[in-house]
């Protein structure tokens, strides 16, 4: 059984000089979080949000400007990367171009002065696990992108690290391969039960891989939650917007009840599920309306005009004009149902239990 | 103000954390210290001594006497204006010829372009006098063309015109290599866009291509100028009474035993070179428009119109042929009994070279063989530190290694005499000092080769090694060095060639105990024994070729595959 490590970040900050050398840029701003042993956690956010910097600080390539990194309650800030028990899968794969597949994977074990027989056995097992058995003697430049990715993964796995770090490892692969590798990574991680930290800007990757998603923006954590939580109950407008598609409609809180919040939207009342301590009666808020909870039809609450209508195969996508708001709507499985043409008028209603409220920024 | 302060304190604390990291890594720390100490002693200290010497009397009192003599001496002023004149003329001519070759290579549909690269390589692998010697053999008072063919009695190639010819032919490859790089990186679609918008081929050249490479042209002029100003060998061989600053330093300090006066001239030359170098490095290079990142969108369609191709290609071929002929002339000259008078064949000159001259051949070779691996490894270590690490003193290492590119050899020579004649470090007359001079003179090329190949390697590869448990020494030897193997070996070759063919600095340092081939050649040229000079030069070329051959063999054994060392 492999050891599992828990990672804790306390008040972590990192500053860089700006590229023109004129100022300072705070890439990571006072981040604290705990990653449980054996968890698969994703750092998700737009480029420049500080997610990769956090990963590189955990690996030891960057030194924090302030704050601490703890591994199993031991401070590891000052340990150089080669002394840390983590292994990283790089975005560019970073395979050693002068070594073949076997030697790439064996590299770290050889540095550990492991007997050659053990190395051979472990490397073979690792290559088999990532589905590359038999390609030992290939050079990196003789492999496809997906295969290189697998070598990079095997090279990290073979070290039996206590923490596995992924730096956008799938961003150089095509869409289909990406989905396949996503499943592989999840399968292997579950099999080995490794603590894993995964950096990505692709929300689908984050949703499908993680136990927990950490959404970041401008160097700060916006929300930590399960995939369901960050999608259904986003903590801010940013999170709602970044994960999936969201329509935002301005509404006013008129009552706060123990199991729901009542808002007024265009004169109509809606009951939004969930007790919200943080809101006040009379407060102006943003109503989050996901595309799939909107119903179009002959009947409904509001009048609207169809501005775009696109057939996508598994769904029909609309954009409608609702009292000046441009509303994106997804009608899943439109087969056998009425489709509305562009320019026509329709009536719109919401599935109330899918509504969510975020505070105005 | 507070922003500046914050910025400064940020830099400082960042440096401090990096230094703490390095302090925990004794091997990295000692590598850095070694580089800083050796650059301080062997690059900065001698130059400081030159400056100091020019400001102080031998008894240690401050004095501007040396400078008063410098500007009151007609000789020195003449040498100064000569140097500027020569540099300007050669700078313009060599850049023009280099541009013609580069344009021909990149734009024209012609055969045999590879010849140009060979021509560009020749001056780099030959002894410093090669062209001068050939020109004397052809146009001197007993020259094959002037005397034997035309029957002229008093032909005189010595002086400014001979120097201009020799330096232009020797230095245009610098301009060629620089401009080929620039022209190559122009995206052809930019020129296509100009044509599409109605510009003729000529208008496209004048309004698009030329402005795009203008910084390159300016830079190549400056680099050739610097090279011309620093050149010692050619003015000695063919300058005649036309003294330049570089030769004046030598004459003053060695001929007239006036090291202080020599140092004052050296400061003048140093200032001139540094000024030009700084202008080139920090002003002209900043103006470059072309980004070399992206790949050109498609291949450039070569120009086929005869009216363009013939005159340009014709000129380039003609010049190439002349250059080739000049180099071939040297081995031929080494077998001729008495050039200009008796053209019968003989081996006498080789007998002399391998007899009396064997010590020079032997000394040059083994001293160079000692210097070469040190230069190669040091160059790669410095390149690695400068490109990949952050530490206090990195600016100094950068500066000191750039300094050794910009400083003319004669200035280094005077500096070494001044610095290492008296305690604390006494090295004059030793083989050690010659080896050190070889290393310092060829180090910048090794560093540059290392830096440019390191910049092409994803730093993530080294990080991956660290992540897998490699220490900084293990990373350097197991990952970095194998990846820059080709650059390392071409660095070695360059270092060897530079050492074998160097003269300007070491001429100040030789004693009866050690002699060098280049200096033997100079002696023979000065006493008009061109046969022996040619024999020495031929031997030198052969040794260099042998070294290139062996290294290439070694490289293919080591599995660098088809990657031959490119000498360009």
mmCIF file of C-alpha atoms in Angstrom, chain B residues 207-341:
data_model
loop_
_atom_site.group_PDB
_atom_site.id
_atom_site.type_symbol
_atom_site.label_atom_id
_atom_site.label_comp_id
_atom_site.label_asym_id
_atom_site.label_seq_id
_atom_site.Cartn_x
_atom_site.Cartn_y
_atom_site.Cartn_z
ATOM 1 C CA UNK B 207 10.656 50.004 -49.050
ATOM 2 C CA UNK B 208 10.183 46.689 -47.224
ATOM 3 C CA UNK B 209 13.177 44.367 -47.246
ATOM 4 C CA UNK B 210 15.871 46.987 -46.753
ATOM 5 C CA UNK B 211 14.156 48.824 -43.850
ATOM 6 C CA UNK B 212 13.550 45.467 -42.165
ATOM 7 C CA UNK B 213 17.234 44.559 -42.245
ATOM 8 C CA UNK B 214 18.493 48.103 -41.629
ATOM 9 C CA UNK B 215 19.342 47.338 -37.992
ATOM 10 C CA UNK B 216 21.209 44.252 -39.161
ATOM 11 C CA UNK B 217 23.192 46.313 -41.635
ATOM 12 C CA UNK B 218 24.061 48.846 -38.949
ATOM 13 C CA UNK B 219 25.052 46.062 -36.600
ATOM 14 C CA UNK B 220 27.184 44.307 -39.160
ATOM 15 C CA UNK B 221 28.975 47.594 -39.902
ATOM 16 C CA UNK B 222 29.708 47.999 -36.188
ATOM 17 C CA UNK B 223 30.882 44.426 -35.723
ATOM 18 C CA UNK B 224 33.205 44.616 -38.718
ATOM 19 C CA UNK B 225 34.431 47.990 -37.480
ATOM 20 C CA UNK B 226 35.232 46.495 -34.068
ATOM 21 C CA UNK B 227 36.988 43.575 -35.724
ATOM 22 C CA UNK B 228 38.990 45.864 -37.988
ATOM 23 C CA UNK B 229 40.006 48.136 -35.132
ATOM 24 C CA UNK B 230 41.090 45.213 -32.987
ATOM 25 C CA UNK B 231 42.933 43.460 -35.823
ATOM 26 C CA UNK B 232 46.601 43.099 -35.062
ATOM 27 C CA UNK B 233 47.899 40.472 -37.466
ATOM 28 C CA UNK B 234 47.007 42.093 -40.796
ATOM 29 C CA UNK B 235 48.337 45.588 -40.010
ATOM 30 C CA UNK B 236 51.555 43.943 -38.811
ATOM 31 C CA UNK B 237 51.867 41.872 -41.974
ATOM 32 C CA UNK B 238 50.716 44.249 -44.680
ATOM 33 C CA UNK B 239 50.289 47.632 -42.969
ATOM 34 C CA UNK B 240 53.768 48.820 -43.815
ATOM 35 C CA UNK B 241 54.101 52.326 -42.401
ATOM 36 C CA UNK B 242 50.356 52.562 -41.826
ATOM 37 C CA UNK B 243 50.213 52.220 -38.048
ATOM 38 C CA UNK B 244 46.958 51.490 -36.250
ATOM 39 C CA UNK B 245 46.180 51.671 -32.541
ATOM 40 C CA UNK B 246 46.513 47.903 -32.200
ATOM 41 C CA UNK B 247 50.009 47.811 -33.691
ATOM 42 C CA UNK B 248 50.943 51.044 -31.900
ATOM 43 C CA UNK B 249 50.265 49.414 -28.525
ATOM 44 C CA UNK B 250 52.634 46.608 -29.401
ATOM 45 C CA UNK B 251 55.345 48.870 -30.786
ATOM 46 C CA UNK B 252 55.080 51.220 -27.822
ATOM 47 C CA UNK B 253 55.133 48.612 -25.061
ATOM 48 C CA UNK B 254 57.360 45.889 -26.536
ATOM 49 C CA UNK B 255 59.400 47.806 -29.139
ATOM 50 C CA UNK B 256 59.991 50.966 -27.066
ATOM 51 C CA UNK B 257 59.779 49.285 -23.633
ATOM 52 C CA UNK B 258 57.241 51.966 -22.674
ATOM 53 C CA UNK B 259 54.459 49.969 -21.044
ATOM 54 C CA UNK B 260 52.827 53.070 -19.560
ATOM 55 C CA UNK B 261 52.629 54.711 -22.982
ATOM 56 C CA UNK B 262 51.366 51.448 -24.432
ATOM 57 C CA UNK B 263 48.726 51.295 -21.717
ATOM 58 C CA UNK B 264 47.538 54.810 -22.580
ATOM 59 C CA UNK B 265 47.103 53.819 -26.236
ATOM 60 C CA UNK B 266 45.443 50.613 -25.045
ATOM 61 C CA UNK B 267 42.910 52.625 -23.036
ATOM 62 C CA UNK B 268 42.106 54.633 -26.150
ATOM 63 C CA UNK B 269 41.548 51.456 -28.176
ATOM 64 C CA UNK B 270 39.591 49.896 -25.323
ATOM 65 C CA UNK B 271 37.288 52.917 -25.093
ATOM 66 C CA UNK B 272 36.696 52.908 -28.828
ATOM 67 C CA UNK B 273 35.878 49.197 -28.915
ATOM 68 C CA UNK B 274 33.681 49.343 -25.835
ATOM 69 C CA UNK B 275 31.765 52.321 -27.200
ATOM 70 C CA UNK B 276 31.075 50.579 -30.495
ATOM 71 C CA UNK B 277 30.212 47.358 -28.726
ATOM 72 C CA UNK B 278 27.764 49.073 -26.390
ATOM 73 C CA UNK B 279 26.129 50.891 -29.304
ATOM 74 C CA UNK B 280 25.786 47.585 -31.134
ATOM 75 C CA UNK B 281 24.555 45.611 -28.147
ATOM 76 C CA UNK B 282 22.186 48.013 -26.458
ATOM 77 C CA UNK B 283 21.054 50.320 -29.217
ATOM 78 C CA UNK B 284 21.146 48.609 -32.589
ATOM 79 C CA UNK B 285 20.062 45.194 -31.368
ATOM 80 C CA UNK B 286 17.055 46.790 -29.663
ATOM 81 C CA UNK B 287 15.852 48.110 -32.999
ATOM 82 C CA UNK B 288 15.381 44.729 -34.598
ATOM 83 C CA UNK B 289 11.835 44.368 -35.955
ATOM 84 C CA UNK B 290 11.943 40.784 -36.992
ATOM 85 C CA UNK B 291 10.733 38.246 -34.525
ATOM 86 C CA UNK B 292 12.490 34.954 -34.916
ATOM 87 C CA UNK B 293 9.923 32.936 -33.005
ATOM 88 C CA UNK B 294 7.339 31.778 -35.507
ATOM 89 C CA UNK B 295 8.170 29.686 -38.488
ATOM 90 C CA UNK B 296 7.812 31.356 -41.859
ATOM 91 C CA UNK B 297 4.367 30.624 -43.172
ATOM 92 C CA UNK B 298 5.681 29.153 -46.383
ATOM 93 C CA UNK B 299 8.785 28.851 -48.519
ATOM 94 C CA UNK B 300 10.084 31.939 -50.258
ATOM 95 C CA UNK B 301 9.822 31.765 -54.062
ATOM 96 C CA UNK B 302 13.344 32.385 -55.326
ATOM 97 C CA UNK B 303 13.966 35.138 -57.853
ATOM 98 C CA UNK B 304 14.695 33.752 -61.332
ATOM 99 C CA UNK B 305 14.762 36.872 -63.523
ATOM 100 C CA UNK B 306 18.111 36.880 -65.289
ATOM 101 C CA UNK B 307 18.468 40.641 -65.020
ATOM 102 C CA UNK B 308 18.525 40.347 -61.229
ATOM 103 C CA UNK B 309 20.285 37.016 -60.868
ATOM 104 C CA UNK B 310 23.217 37.405 -63.225
ATOM 105 C CA UNK B 311 24.900 40.567 -61.969
ATOM 106 C CA UNK B 312 24.482 39.697 -58.291
ATOM 107 C CA UNK B 313 25.344 36.020 -58.545
ATOM 108 C CA UNK B 314 28.183 36.813 -60.955
ATOM 109 C CA UNK B 315 29.787 39.205 -58.473
ATOM 110 C CA UNK B 316 29.434 36.748 -55.612
ATOM 111 C CA UNK B 317 30.902 33.854 -57.596
ATOM 112 C CA UNK B 318 33.803 36.031 -58.725
ATOM 113 C CA UNK B 319 34.597 37.107 -55.162
ATOM 114 C CA UNK B 320 34.260 33.502 -53.946
ATOM 115 C CA UNK B 321 36.702 32.340 -56.568
ATOM 116 C CA UNK B 322 39.202 35.033 -55.596
ATOM 117 C CA UNK B 323 38.911 34.086 -51.907
ATOM 118 C CA UNK B 324 39.325 30.388 -52.676
ATOM 119 C CA UNK B 325 42.324 31.145 -54.895
ATOM 120 C CA UNK B 326 43.907 33.179 -52.102
ATOM 121 C CA UNK B 327 43.634 30.267 -49.691
ATOM 122 C CA UNK B 328 44.877 27.727 -52.210
ATOM 123 C CA UNK B 329 47.849 29.943 -52.903
ATOM 124 C CA UNK B 330 49.261 29.324 -49.423
ATOM 125 C CA UNK B 331 49.956 25.587 -49.742
ATOM 126 C CA UNK B 332 51.235 26.260 -53.263
ATOM 127 C CA UNK B 333 53.559 28.965 -51.973
ATOM 128 C CA UNK B 334 54.926 26.575 -49.374
ATOM 129 C CA UNK B 335 56.425 24.364 -52.102
ATOM 130 C CA UNK B 336 57.982 27.185 -54.197
ATOM 131 C CA UNK B 337 61.692 27.723 -53.778
ATOM 132 C CA UNK B 338 61.890 31.514 -53.950
ATOM 133 C CA UNK B 339 58.628 33.215 -54.787
ATOM 134 C CA UNK B 340 58.889 35.752 -57.631
ATOM 135 C CA UNK B 341 62.383 34.663 -58.633
#
